[in-house]
XYZ file of C-alpha atoms in Angstrom:
435
model
C 99.908 106.421 79.067
C 102.959 108.696 79.283
C 106.235 106.996 78.457
C 109.823 107.975 79.252
C 112.043 106.129 76.824
C 115.198 107.905 75.724
C 115.937 108.429 72.031
C 118.727 105.881 72.298
C 116.346 103.318 73.816
C 113.908 103.860 70.967
C 116.619 102.929 68.485
C 115.848 99.382 69.642
C 112.993 98.332 67.381
C 111.307 96.179 70.026
C 111.320 99.099 72.461
C 109.910 101.337 69.758
C 107.020 98.917 69.101
C 106.298 98.493 72.810
C 106.378 102.248 73.378
C 103.626 102.708 70.792
C 101.547 100.027 72.515
C 102.069 101.567 75.965
C 100.936 104.990 74.736
C 97.541 103.536 73.795
C 96.793 102.426 77.368
C 94.481 104.846 79.247
C 94.568 103.055 82.650
C 90.819 102.359 82.466
C 91.047 98.879 84.008
C 88.386 97.327 81.770
C 90.971 94.622 81.036
C 91.025 93.519 84.677
C 87.288 92.782 84.569
C 87.830 89.908 82.109
C 91.276 88.750 83.252
C 91.097 85.222 84.728
C 94.089 85.625 87.044
C 92.999 89.025 88.351
C 89.532 87.661 89.100
C 90.996 84.618 90.859
C 93.790 86.290 92.821
C 92.530 89.866 93.225
C 96.028 91.362 92.907
C 96.461 94.393 90.637
C 99.812 92.994 89.495
C 98.057 89.807 88.368
C 95.922 91.748 85.903
C 96.886 93.223 82.525
C 97.075 96.808 83.799
C 99.480 95.841 86.585
C 101.602 93.734 84.279
C 101.772 96.589 81.778
C 103.249 98.808 84.506
C 105.782 96.120 85.436
C 106.889 95.716 81.809
C 106.983 99.470 81.246
C 109.175 99.932 84.311
C 111.604 97.194 83.198
C 111.923 98.484 79.653
C 112.108 102.213 80.401
C 114.706 101.825 83.149
C 116.479 99.069 81.242
C 116.599 97.061 84.436
C 116.787 93.301 84.840
C 113.708 91.419 85.915
C 113.475 90.399 89.557
C 111.627 87.615 91.365
C 108.503 89.733 91.951
C 108.189 90.781 88.309
C 108.780 87.245 87.075
C 106.115 85.833 89.406
C 103.394 88.124 88.049
C 104.420 87.905 84.383
C 104.633 84.102 84.608
C 101.086 84.027 85.976
C 99.750 85.564 82.764
C 97.911 82.960 80.674
C 98.335 84.868 77.403
C 94.624 84.254 76.900
C 94.254 87.776 75.410
C 90.788 88.258 76.880
C 92.023 91.726 77.831
C 92.558 92.535 74.153
C 88.943 91.730 73.349
C 87.809 93.963 76.230
C 90.213 96.883 75.758
C 88.468 99.946 74.248
C 91.796 101.537 73.268
C 93.243 98.750 71.139
C 96.249 97.968 73.343
C 98.121 95.036 71.800
C 98.879 93.270 75.052
C 100.026 90.151 73.177
C 103.068 91.875 71.729
C 103.820 93.634 75.007
C 103.742 90.473 77.145
C 105.904 88.672 74.553
C 108.478 91.466 74.810
C 108.307 91.270 78.597
C 108.907 87.517 78.578
C 111.833 87.860 76.210
C 113.366 90.540 78.486
C 112.940 88.247 81.506
C 114.667 85.386 79.743
C 117.609 87.645 78.878
C 118.009 89.367 82.259
C 116.793 87.008 84.980
C 118.414 83.775 86.131
C 115.655 81.458 87.268
C 116.174 78.941 90.077
C 117.847 75.741 88.840
C 114.691 73.612 89.161
C 112.683 76.107 87.083
C 115.359 76.230 84.389
C 115.450 72.439 84.152
C 111.655 72.148 83.886
C 111.308 74.899 81.289
C 114.162 73.519 79.177
C 112.647 70.049 79.450
C 109.249 71.320 78.253
C 110.914 73.175 75.392
C 112.707 70.002 74.305
C 109.930 67.468 74.846
C 106.863 69.322 73.535
C 108.258 70.923 70.403
C 108.983 67.648 68.555
C 106.715 64.636 68.210
C 109.589 62.140 68.486
C 110.805 63.726 71.733
C 107.276 63.591 73.118
C 107.111 59.857 72.399
C 110.424 59.309 74.201
C 109.101 61.127 77.280
C 105.951 59.002 77.143
C 108.049 55.832 77.401
C 110.015 57.273 80.330
C 106.747 58.223 82.029
C 105.711 54.549 82.094
C 108.653 53.860 84.418
C 108.113 57.029 86.478
C 104.384 56.597 87.244
C 104.811 53.933 89.982
C 107.101 56.365 91.814
C 104.923 59.443 91.275
C 104.527 59.949 95.049
C 108.256 60.691 95.349
C 108.198 63.712 93.017
C 107.461 67.394 93.763
C 103.910 68.613 93.136
C 104.680 70.200 89.758
C 106.338 67.030 88.436
C 103.450 64.896 89.737
C 101.050 67.016 87.697
C 103.166 66.561 84.561
C 103.346 62.801 85.026
C 99.581 62.639 85.565
C 98.862 64.557 82.341
C 101.404 62.677 80.220
C 99.772 59.931 78.098
C 101.553 56.594 77.873
C 99.662 55.219 74.870
C 98.500 56.847 71.672
C 95.754 56.235 69.089
C 96.782 54.473 65.896
C 96.837 56.438 62.677
C 94.303 55.454 60.042
C 95.830 57.447 57.170
C 99.203 56.695 55.647
C 101.871 59.344 56.153
C 102.319 61.291 52.915
C 103.435 64.747 51.861
C 100.551 65.276 49.458
C 96.956 64.061 49.922
C 95.070 64.474 46.651
C 91.280 64.288 46.300
C 90.043 61.177 44.531
C 88.053 61.180 41.298
C 89.275 64.645 40.310
C 91.722 65.546 37.571
C 92.404 68.896 39.170
C 91.774 69.981 42.793
C 89.618 73.049 43.409
C 92.241 74.398 45.820
C 95.610 73.497 47.330
C 96.428 74.055 51.012
C 99.235 73.223 53.438
C 98.302 71.722 56.793
C 100.216 72.331 60.013
C 99.812 69.011 61.832
C 101.255 70.171 65.160
C 104.073 68.805 67.278
C 102.079 67.119 70.070
C 98.649 66.945 68.437
C 99.728 64.582 65.673
C 100.963 62.157 68.350
C 98.170 62.234 70.945
C 95.218 62.935 68.620
C 96.073 61.965 65.017
C 92.338 61.747 64.298
C 92.129 65.558 64.250
C 94.537 65.842 61.322
C 92.965 62.819 59.631
C 89.490 64.364 59.905
C 90.858 67.591 58.432
C 92.515 65.844 55.501
C 89.489 63.630 54.755
C 87.110 66.578 54.890
C 89.216 68.778 52.623
C 89.890 65.937 50.134
C 86.195 65.064 50.064
C 85.472 68.631 48.951
C 88.095 68.612 46.192
C 90.962 70.270 48.070
C 94.516 68.964 47.885
C 96.392 68.930 51.217
C 100.164 69.304 51.511
C 101.963 68.253 54.716
C 105.631 69.272 54.345
C 107.950 66.701 55.880
C 110.259 69.004 57.807
C 107.722 71.191 59.569
C 107.181 70.204 63.176
C 106.476 72.991 65.687
C 105.011 76.405 64.851
C 107.364 77.965 67.438
C 104.597 79.084 69.770
C 105.726 76.988 72.712
C 109.253 78.422 72.839
C 107.963 81.893 71.980
C 105.724 81.960 75.071
C 108.487 80.525 77.240
C 110.565 83.557 76.226
C 113.046 81.359 74.353
C 113.348 83.590 71.318
C 116.376 81.906 69.751
C 114.690 78.483 69.665
C 111.374 80.002 68.601
C 112.940 81.879 65.690
C 114.601 78.700 64.467
C 111.106 77.162 64.236
C 109.657 80.302 62.640
C 112.352 80.582 59.982
C 112.257 76.898 59.111
C 108.497 77.037 58.588
C 108.540 80.278 56.643
C 111.186 79.030 54.210
C 109.464 75.692 53.594
C 105.972 77.103 53.154
C 107.117 80.068 51.064
C 109.049 77.736 48.763
C 105.913 75.581 48.387
C 103.818 78.698 47.703
C 106.200 79.994 45.022
C 106.945 76.708 43.279
C 103.702 74.745 43.521
C 101.080 77.217 44.711
C 99.153 77.408 48.002
C 95.728 78.929 48.538
C 96.035 78.751 52.316
C 98.027 77.388 55.233
C 95.592 75.583 57.506
C 95.932 75.250 61.258
C 93.565 73.085 63.282
C 95.163 74.083 66.589
C 94.134 77.628 67.425
C 97.184 78.361 69.595
C 99.436 77.582 66.634
C 97.232 79.565 64.255
C 97.517 82.692 66.398
C 101.308 82.496 66.184
C 101.352 81.847 62.422
C 99.278 84.972 61.892
C 101.810 86.905 63.989
C 104.870 85.926 61.930
C 104.484 89.165 59.954
C 104.851 91.216 63.164
C 107.682 89.112 64.562
C 109.740 89.601 61.375
C 108.606 93.162 60.634
C 112.181 94.477 60.902
C 113.978 91.528 59.318
C 115.061 92.405 55.779
C 115.561 88.776 54.768
C 112.303 87.368 56.170
C 109.905 90.331 56.250
C 108.260 89.720 52.870
C 108.093 85.934 53.281
C 106.742 86.099 56.838
C 104.046 88.557 55.767
C 102.891 86.196 53.012
C 102.792 83.200 55.388
C 100.667 85.176 57.871
C 98.324 86.249 55.086
C 97.890 82.644 53.935
C 97.298 81.310 57.472
C 93.733 80.323 58.344
C 92.099 78.361 61.110
C 90.418 75.342 59.527
C 86.924 76.532 60.534
C 87.672 80.016 59.213
C 88.788 78.546 55.886
C 85.745 76.270 55.609
C 83.344 79.071 56.490
C 84.842 81.440 53.908
C 85.757 79.121 51.040
C 84.005 75.754 51.063
C 80.408 74.780 50.399
C 80.163 71.776 52.667
C 78.067 68.775 51.614
C 76.238 67.844 54.805
C 74.530 64.451 54.815
C 70.914 64.061 55.932
C 70.690 60.253 55.987
C 68.822 58.413 58.760
C 71.957 57.581 60.725
C 72.399 61.324 61.296
C 68.849 61.873 62.543
C 69.779 61.738 66.236
C 70.597 65.262 67.345
C 72.954 66.195 70.152
C 73.347 69.079 72.551
C 76.845 70.350 71.863
C 78.589 72.837 74.150
C 81.065 74.867 72.107
C 84.149 75.915 74.066
C 85.709 78.896 72.328
C 89.456 78.560 72.886
C 91.116 81.798 74.014
C 93.581 81.744 71.130
C 90.596 81.418 68.796
C 88.151 84.004 70.131
C 90.649 86.518 71.544
C 93.847 85.760 69.601
C 92.317 85.329 66.125
C 88.876 86.937 66.669
C 87.183 83.778 65.375
C 84.062 82.770 67.266
C 80.930 82.587 65.121
C 82.471 80.587 62.283
C 82.858 77.236 64.135
C 79.486 77.695 65.829
C 77.806 78.269 62.451
C 79.452 75.152 61.037
C 78.234 72.987 63.928
C 74.722 74.419 63.566
C 74.708 73.314 59.920
C 74.963 69.699 61.122
C 71.494 70.124 62.637
C 72.723 69.736 66.205
C 71.954 72.206 68.979
C 74.858 74.448 70.002
C 74.859 75.498 73.651
C 76.578 78.637 74.894
C 78.853 78.073 77.893
C 78.386 80.705 80.658
C 81.461 82.930 81.070
C 82.751 81.491 77.814
C 85.369 84.242 77.542
C 87.255 82.833 80.555
C 90.215 80.484 79.966
C 90.040 76.775 80.857
C 93.577 76.940 82.276
C 95.400 75.033 79.540
C 97.240 77.924 77.830
C 100.131 76.012 76.284
C 102.423 74.915 79.117
C 100.543 76.959 81.729
C 98.723 73.990 83.266
C 102.132 72.406 83.830
C 103.969 75.479 85.134
C 101.109 77.135 87.068
C 99.070 74.072 87.995
C 97.205 75.530 91.017
C 95.771 78.458 89.058
C 95.113 76.193 86.057
C 93.172 73.750 88.249
C 91.040 76.552 89.701
C 90.217 77.761 86.203
C 89.425 74.215 85.095
C 86.981 73.759 87.987
C 85.191 76.964 87.002
C 85.047 75.921 83.352
C 83.680 72.457 84.157
C 81.075 73.933 86.517
C 79.838 76.242 83.767
C 79.814 73.465 81.174
C 77.872 71.084 83.410
C 75.297 73.802 84.149
C 74.009 73.573 80.580
C 74.031 69.741 80.505
C 75.556 69.049 77.070
C 76.007 65.579 75.614
C 79.180 66.606 73.745
C 81.807 69.354 74.099
C 83.459 70.745 70.982
C 86.466 73.040 70.656
C 89.251 73.937 68.225
C 92.394 73.520 70.300
C 94.179 70.343 71.441
C 95.368 71.992 74.669
C 91.802 72.776 75.709
C 90.671 69.260 74.784
C 93.381 67.718 76.971
C 92.736 70.086 79.887
C 88.933 69.865 79.937
C 88.985 66.071 79.514
C 90.749 65.773 82.882
C 87.788 67.415 84.642
C 84.678 65.808 83.141
C 83.314 62.577 81.706
C 81.408 64.453 78.981
C 83.096 63.504 75.685
C 85.124 66.347 74.180
C 86.454 66.458 70.637
C 87.660 68.814 67.945
C 85.047 70.712 65.937
C 86.542 69.377 62.703
C 85.826 65.798 63.809
C 82.121 66.655 64.030
C 82.104 68.406 60.655
C 83.968 65.485 59.052
C 81.424 63.029 60.473
C 78.410 64.982 59.229
C 79.868 65.317 55.732
C 80.489 61.604 55.241
C 83.447 60.751 57.470
C 83.474 58.097 60.216
C 81.758 58.659 63.536
C 84.433 59.762 66.059
C 85.435 56.915 68.372
C 84.874 58.993 71.487
C 81.176 59.258 70.560
C 80.595 55.544 69.953
C 79.023 55.042 73.375
C 76.470 57.865 73.156
């Protein structure tokens, strides 16, 4: 693609990076074929190619975003299916992030939109804030019919009770009966996940400890920054990024870390991108690069580094049909797909492939809250494809997908790590007690 940035414009390092990305695009349109919003809406501007033109036009002409541009950029899921499809290696992820940041700087959203987006930024990026909102939701639910459609959807999705933790809160979880652990890893427990599904982190810790790995959970790490990053709120996102980088890097230097584990694929994709985000920052460049290098999805880490001790006792003899939902941030963002499937297969259960598995379920961070109509259409399609193959269990590696898919089906859905923990000696997940 021909670009027309001036030399002065290219002095801006973000423009320079985006210009290189734009030049790789050859207008082929393969990306549109796998874009969920293009396939649903049929509008060129709701596909990656159209959005690339909108971003290019904004950046080259240094013009503020307008209502039309914002509508089509906001409709992007950031599922990155287009990046898997693209034959030219266009890094759409970095381009759409730049576009969102430009929108946030140059476009004044309607008051209602600003309030909602600021509320989501505040409430979802800290566990304590999320709990406060949960309490408020208890009082709001009886009056749900009075609220606008978007708020109704948020109230419906907001849980008002949470599972109890079964592990004590500690900063270091050491394996028992070992003088020295075989490895030492940090675990990102997530801002919302640790509140609504603490069993995911507990399964991760138990599994790693059982296999001789020490797990560090630094006290002052909360959000990975992904949520604010995708809302275009770069200042808030960078505060999260820098806090995490400094804490983890200090732990790496002083006590040693073999990996930083994420069990939420959306967060993991962002951690691995810290090195790009801070590529021009003299103070953080080296540290961010190291954090990205250390970052691993939990299934990626297990597949590469751990010989799992699967149990073959009688209580594990019943085999299940498990549909594996490959989260977009996992298969497209991190290029991890076979690893979790191979791990589930090692349990002896049958793994079923979901038709059109490359298509998003509609969760996409805050997307199902901000673009609920499109998200619901995508959910219906996902559930239809899942139910076609008649699984007994659904497994995935992302809390957002778990929450979204659970609203559309009665088939139990849980995190892949919960299954692996169970089949290596951990407790049977509560959600599976009735099957």
